[in-house]
Amino acid sequence: MFPAELKYMESHEWAKSEGDLITVGVSDYAQQEIQDIVYVELPEIGQKLEQKKEFAVIESVKAAFDIYAPASGEVVEINVELEDTPECINEDPYGAGWIIKIHLSNPGELDNLMSVDEYRAKIEAEAEA
């Protein structure tokens, strides 16, 4: 349910590190909570992001949800497929449902993110609460 090679945020975003680039999306747990995604407001290529600051909005049939940057950097690619098929996030949150790619300005910020085991423990604790 949660790929081990990814890092996770408390707010349920994931980051896949590829050198100075990260691919960012929302976890399977988050997409299940959001449910039927109907729209994604994406940032602009070249936009500068700060770790833990909002960069996108995902809208479902029931509400809108802010999406936060796992690390600081510059947006170098957006998943334009989400403009026509935002439901990709529901169908494949770790594959076709990725949201953006960021060129990191401070790769060390990834050390502040949770491992898969830490994230799984957080989800389990929330489910028990």
mmCIF file of C-alpha atoms in Angstrom:
data_model
loop_
_atom_site.group_PDB
_atom_site.id
_atom_site.type_symbol
_atom_site.label_atom_id
_atom_site.label_comp_id
_atom_site.label_asym_id
_atom_site.label_seq_id
_atom_site.Cartn_x
_atom_site.Cartn_y
_atom_site.Cartn_z
ATOM 1 C CA MET A 1 0.000 0.000 0.000
ATOM 2 C CA PHE A 2 2.960 2.343 0.641
ATOM 3 C CA PRO A 3 6.065 1.942 -1.570
ATOM 4 C CA ALA A 4 9.187 1.580 0.582
ATOM 5 C CA GLU A 5 11.429 3.720 -1.671
ATOM 6 C CA LEU A 6 9.329 6.839 -1.079
ATOM 7 C CA LYS A 7 9.481 9.427 1.709
ATOM 8 C CA TYR A 8 6.225 10.693 3.230
ATOM 9 C CA MET A 9 4.862 13.854 4.831
ATOM 10 C CA GLU A 10 2.479 14.032 7.785
ATOM 11 C CA SER A 11 0.008 15.677 5.379
ATOM 12 C CA HIS A 12 0.130 12.513 3.179
ATOM 13 C CA GLU A 13 2.253 13.677 0.243
ATOM 14 C CA TRP A 14 5.012 11.394 -1.023
ATOM 15 C CA ALA A 15 8.372 12.179 -2.605
ATOM 16 C CA LYS A 16 10.443 9.940 -4.855
ATOM 17 C CA SER A 17 14.062 11.075 -4.942
ATOM 18 C CA GLU A 18 16.040 10.930 -8.186
ATOM 19 C CA GLY A 19 19.247 12.827 -7.430
ATOM 20 C CA ASP A 20 18.424 16.556 -7.226
ATOM 21 C CA LEU A 21 14.893 15.889 -8.533
ATOM 22 C CA ILE A 22 11.867 14.600 -6.685
ATOM 23 C CA THR A 23 8.549 13.431 -8.050
ATOM 24 C CA VAL A 24 5.638 14.346 -5.776
ATOM 25 C CA GLY A 25 2.139 12.940 -5.329
ATOM 26 C CA VAL A 26 -0.366 12.010 -2.640
ATOM 27 C CA SER A 27 -0.443 8.655 -0.892
ATOM 28 C CA ASP A 28 -2.954 5.911 -1.514
ATOM 29 C CA TYR A 29 -4.335 6.619 1.959
ATOM 30 C CA ALA A 30 -4.879 10.290 1.042
ATOM 31 C CA GLN A 31 -6.584 9.564 -2.272
ATOM 32 C CA GLN A 32 -8.952 7.163 -0.485
ATOM 33 C CA GLU A 33 -9.800 9.898 2.043
ATOM 34 C CA ILE A 34 -10.276 12.514 -0.692
ATOM 35 C CA GLN A 35 -12.320 10.062 -2.807
ATOM 36 C CA ASP A 36 -13.645 11.122 -6.232
ATOM 37 C CA ILE A 37 -11.109 13.659 -7.520
ATOM 38 C CA VAL A 38 -12.608 15.970 -10.137
ATOM 39 C CA TYR A 39 -10.023 18.762 -10.478
ATOM 40 C CA VAL A 40 -6.371 19.505 -9.713
ATOM 41 C CA GLU A 41 -5.030 23.071 -9.597
ATOM 42 C CA LEU A 42 -1.381 22.746 -10.608
ATOM 43 C CA PRO A 43 1.490 25.199 -10.070
ATOM 44 C CA GLU A 44 3.392 26.808 -12.948
ATOM 45 C CA ILE A 45 6.664 25.421 -14.269
ATOM 46 C CA GLY A 46 9.426 27.591 -12.806
ATOM 47 C CA GLN A 47 7.455 28.342 -9.638
ATOM 48 C CA LYS A 48 9.602 28.308 -6.489
ATOM 49 C CA LEU A 49 8.287 26.171 -3.646
ATOM 50 C CA GLU A 50 9.066 26.076 0.052
ATOM 51 C CA GLN A 51 9.001 22.906 2.127
ATOM 52 C CA LYS A 52 5.645 22.393 3.892
ATOM 53 C CA LYS A 53 3.984 25.248 1.943
ATOM 54 C CA GLU A 54 0.926 24.742 -0.272
ATOM 55 C CA PHE A 55 1.601 24.327 -3.993
ATOM 56 C CA ALA A 56 -1.596 22.759 -5.383
ATOM 57 C CA VAL A 57 -5.242 22.085 -4.647
ATOM 58 C CA ILE A 58 -7.081 18.836 -5.253
ATOM 59 C CA GLU A 59 -10.864 19.056 -5.478
ATOM 60 C CA SER A 60 -13.192 16.134 -4.968
ATOM 61 C CA VAL A 61 -16.952 15.983 -5.179
ATOM 62 C CA LYS A 62 -17.046 16.716 -1.431
ATOM 63 C CA ALA A 63 -14.255 19.236 -0.674
ATOM 64 C CA ALA A 64 -10.960 20.867 -1.665
ATOM 65 C CA PHE A 65 -7.621 19.805 -0.192
ATOM 66 C CA ASP A 66 -4.331 21.727 -0.130
ATOM 67 C CA ILE A 67 -1.219 19.837 -1.228
ATOM 68 C CA TYR A 68 2.135 20.712 0.363
ATOM 69 C CA ALA A 69 5.700 20.592 -0.943
ATOM 70 C CA PRO A 70 7.863 17.861 0.618
ATOM 71 C CA ALA A 71 10.954 19.984 -0.044
ATOM 72 C CA SER A 72 11.972 23.397 -1.340
ATOM 73 C CA GLY A 73 12.882 23.925 -4.966
ATOM 74 C CA GLU A 74 11.670 24.837 -8.419
ATOM 75 C CA VAL A 75 8.840 23.139 -10.299
ATOM 76 C CA VAL A 76 10.407 21.649 -13.435
ATOM 77 C CA GLU A 77 7.519 19.493 -14.637
ATOM 78 C CA ILE A 78 3.799 19.175 -13.993
ATOM 79 C CA ASN A 79 1.584 16.212 -14.793
ATOM 80 C CA VAL A 80 -0.537 17.835 -17.512
ATOM 81 C CA GLU A 81 -2.556 14.613 -17.826
ATOM 82 C CA LEU A 82 -4.263 15.583 -14.550
ATOM 83 C CA GLU A 83 -5.930 18.536 -16.299
ATOM 84 C CA ASP A 84 -8.089 16.132 -18.344
ATOM 85 C CA THR A 85 -8.007 13.061 -16.109
ATOM 86 C CA PRO A 86 -7.628 14.114 -12.449
ATOM 87 C CA GLU A 87 -9.043 10.744 -11.424
ATOM 88 C CA CYS A 88 -5.583 9.287 -12.253
ATOM 89 C CA ILE A 89 -4.699 10.196 -8.678
ATOM 90 C CA ASN A 90 -7.456 7.880 -7.403
ATOM 91 C CA GLU A 91 -6.580 5.119 -9.850
ATOM 92 C CA ASP A 92 -2.765 5.152 -9.614
ATOM 93 C CA PRO A 93 -1.473 7.520 -6.893
ATOM 94 C CA TYR A 94 2.142 6.276 -7.137
ATOM 95 C CA GLY A 95 2.294 6.048 -10.938
ATOM 96 C CA ALA A 96 0.171 7.961 -13.452
ATOM 97 C CA GLY A 97 -1.227 10.100 -10.611
ATOM 98 C CA TRP A 98 2.027 11.901 -9.790
ATOM 99 C CA ILE A 99 1.543 15.687 -9.530
ATOM 100 C CA ILE A 100 4.831 17.559 -10.047
ATOM 101 C CA LYS A 101 8.604 17.236 -10.259
ATOM 102 C CA ILE A 102 10.793 19.583 -8.225
ATOM 103 C CA HIS A 103 14.475 20.442 -8.693
ATOM 104 C CA LEU A 104 15.639 20.575 -5.087
ATOM 105 C CA SER A 105 17.299 23.653 -3.676
ATOM 106 C CA ASN A 106 18.116 21.865 -0.396
ATOM 107 C CA PRO A 107 18.212 18.051 -0.763
ATOM 108 C CA GLY A 108 18.845 17.717 2.978
ATOM 109 C CA GLU A 109 15.209 18.669 3.610
ATOM 110 C CA LEU A 110 14.234 15.155 2.521
ATOM 111 C CA ASP A 111 15.760 13.936 5.796
ATOM 112 C CA ASN A 112 12.817 15.632 7.570
ATOM 113 C CA LEU A 113 10.317 13.309 5.864
ATOM 114 C CA MET A 114 9.023 10.008 7.211
ATOM 115 C CA SER A 115 10.174 6.569 6.103
ATOM 116 C CA VAL A 116 7.544 4.069 4.978
ATOM 117 C CA ASP A 117 7.567 2.444 8.439
ATOM 118 C CA GLU A 118 7.096 5.790 10.205
ATOM 119 C CA TYR A 119 4.275 6.720 7.807
ATOM 120 C CA ARG A 120 2.540 3.349 8.212
ATOM 121 C CA ALA A 121 2.709 3.754 12.023
ATOM 122 C CA LYS A 122 1.171 7.237 11.722
ATOM 123 C CA ILE A 123 -1.723 5.902 9.601
ATOM 124 C CA GLU A 124 -2.329 3.033 12.013
ATOM 125 C CA ALA A 125 -2.311 5.417 14.988
ATOM 126 C CA GLU A 126 -4.837 7.694 13.236
ATOM 127 C CA ALA A 127 -7.079 4.721 12.478
ATOM 128 C CA GLU A 128 -7.049 3.696 16.142
ATOM 129 C CA ALA A 129 -7.821 7.221 17.418
#
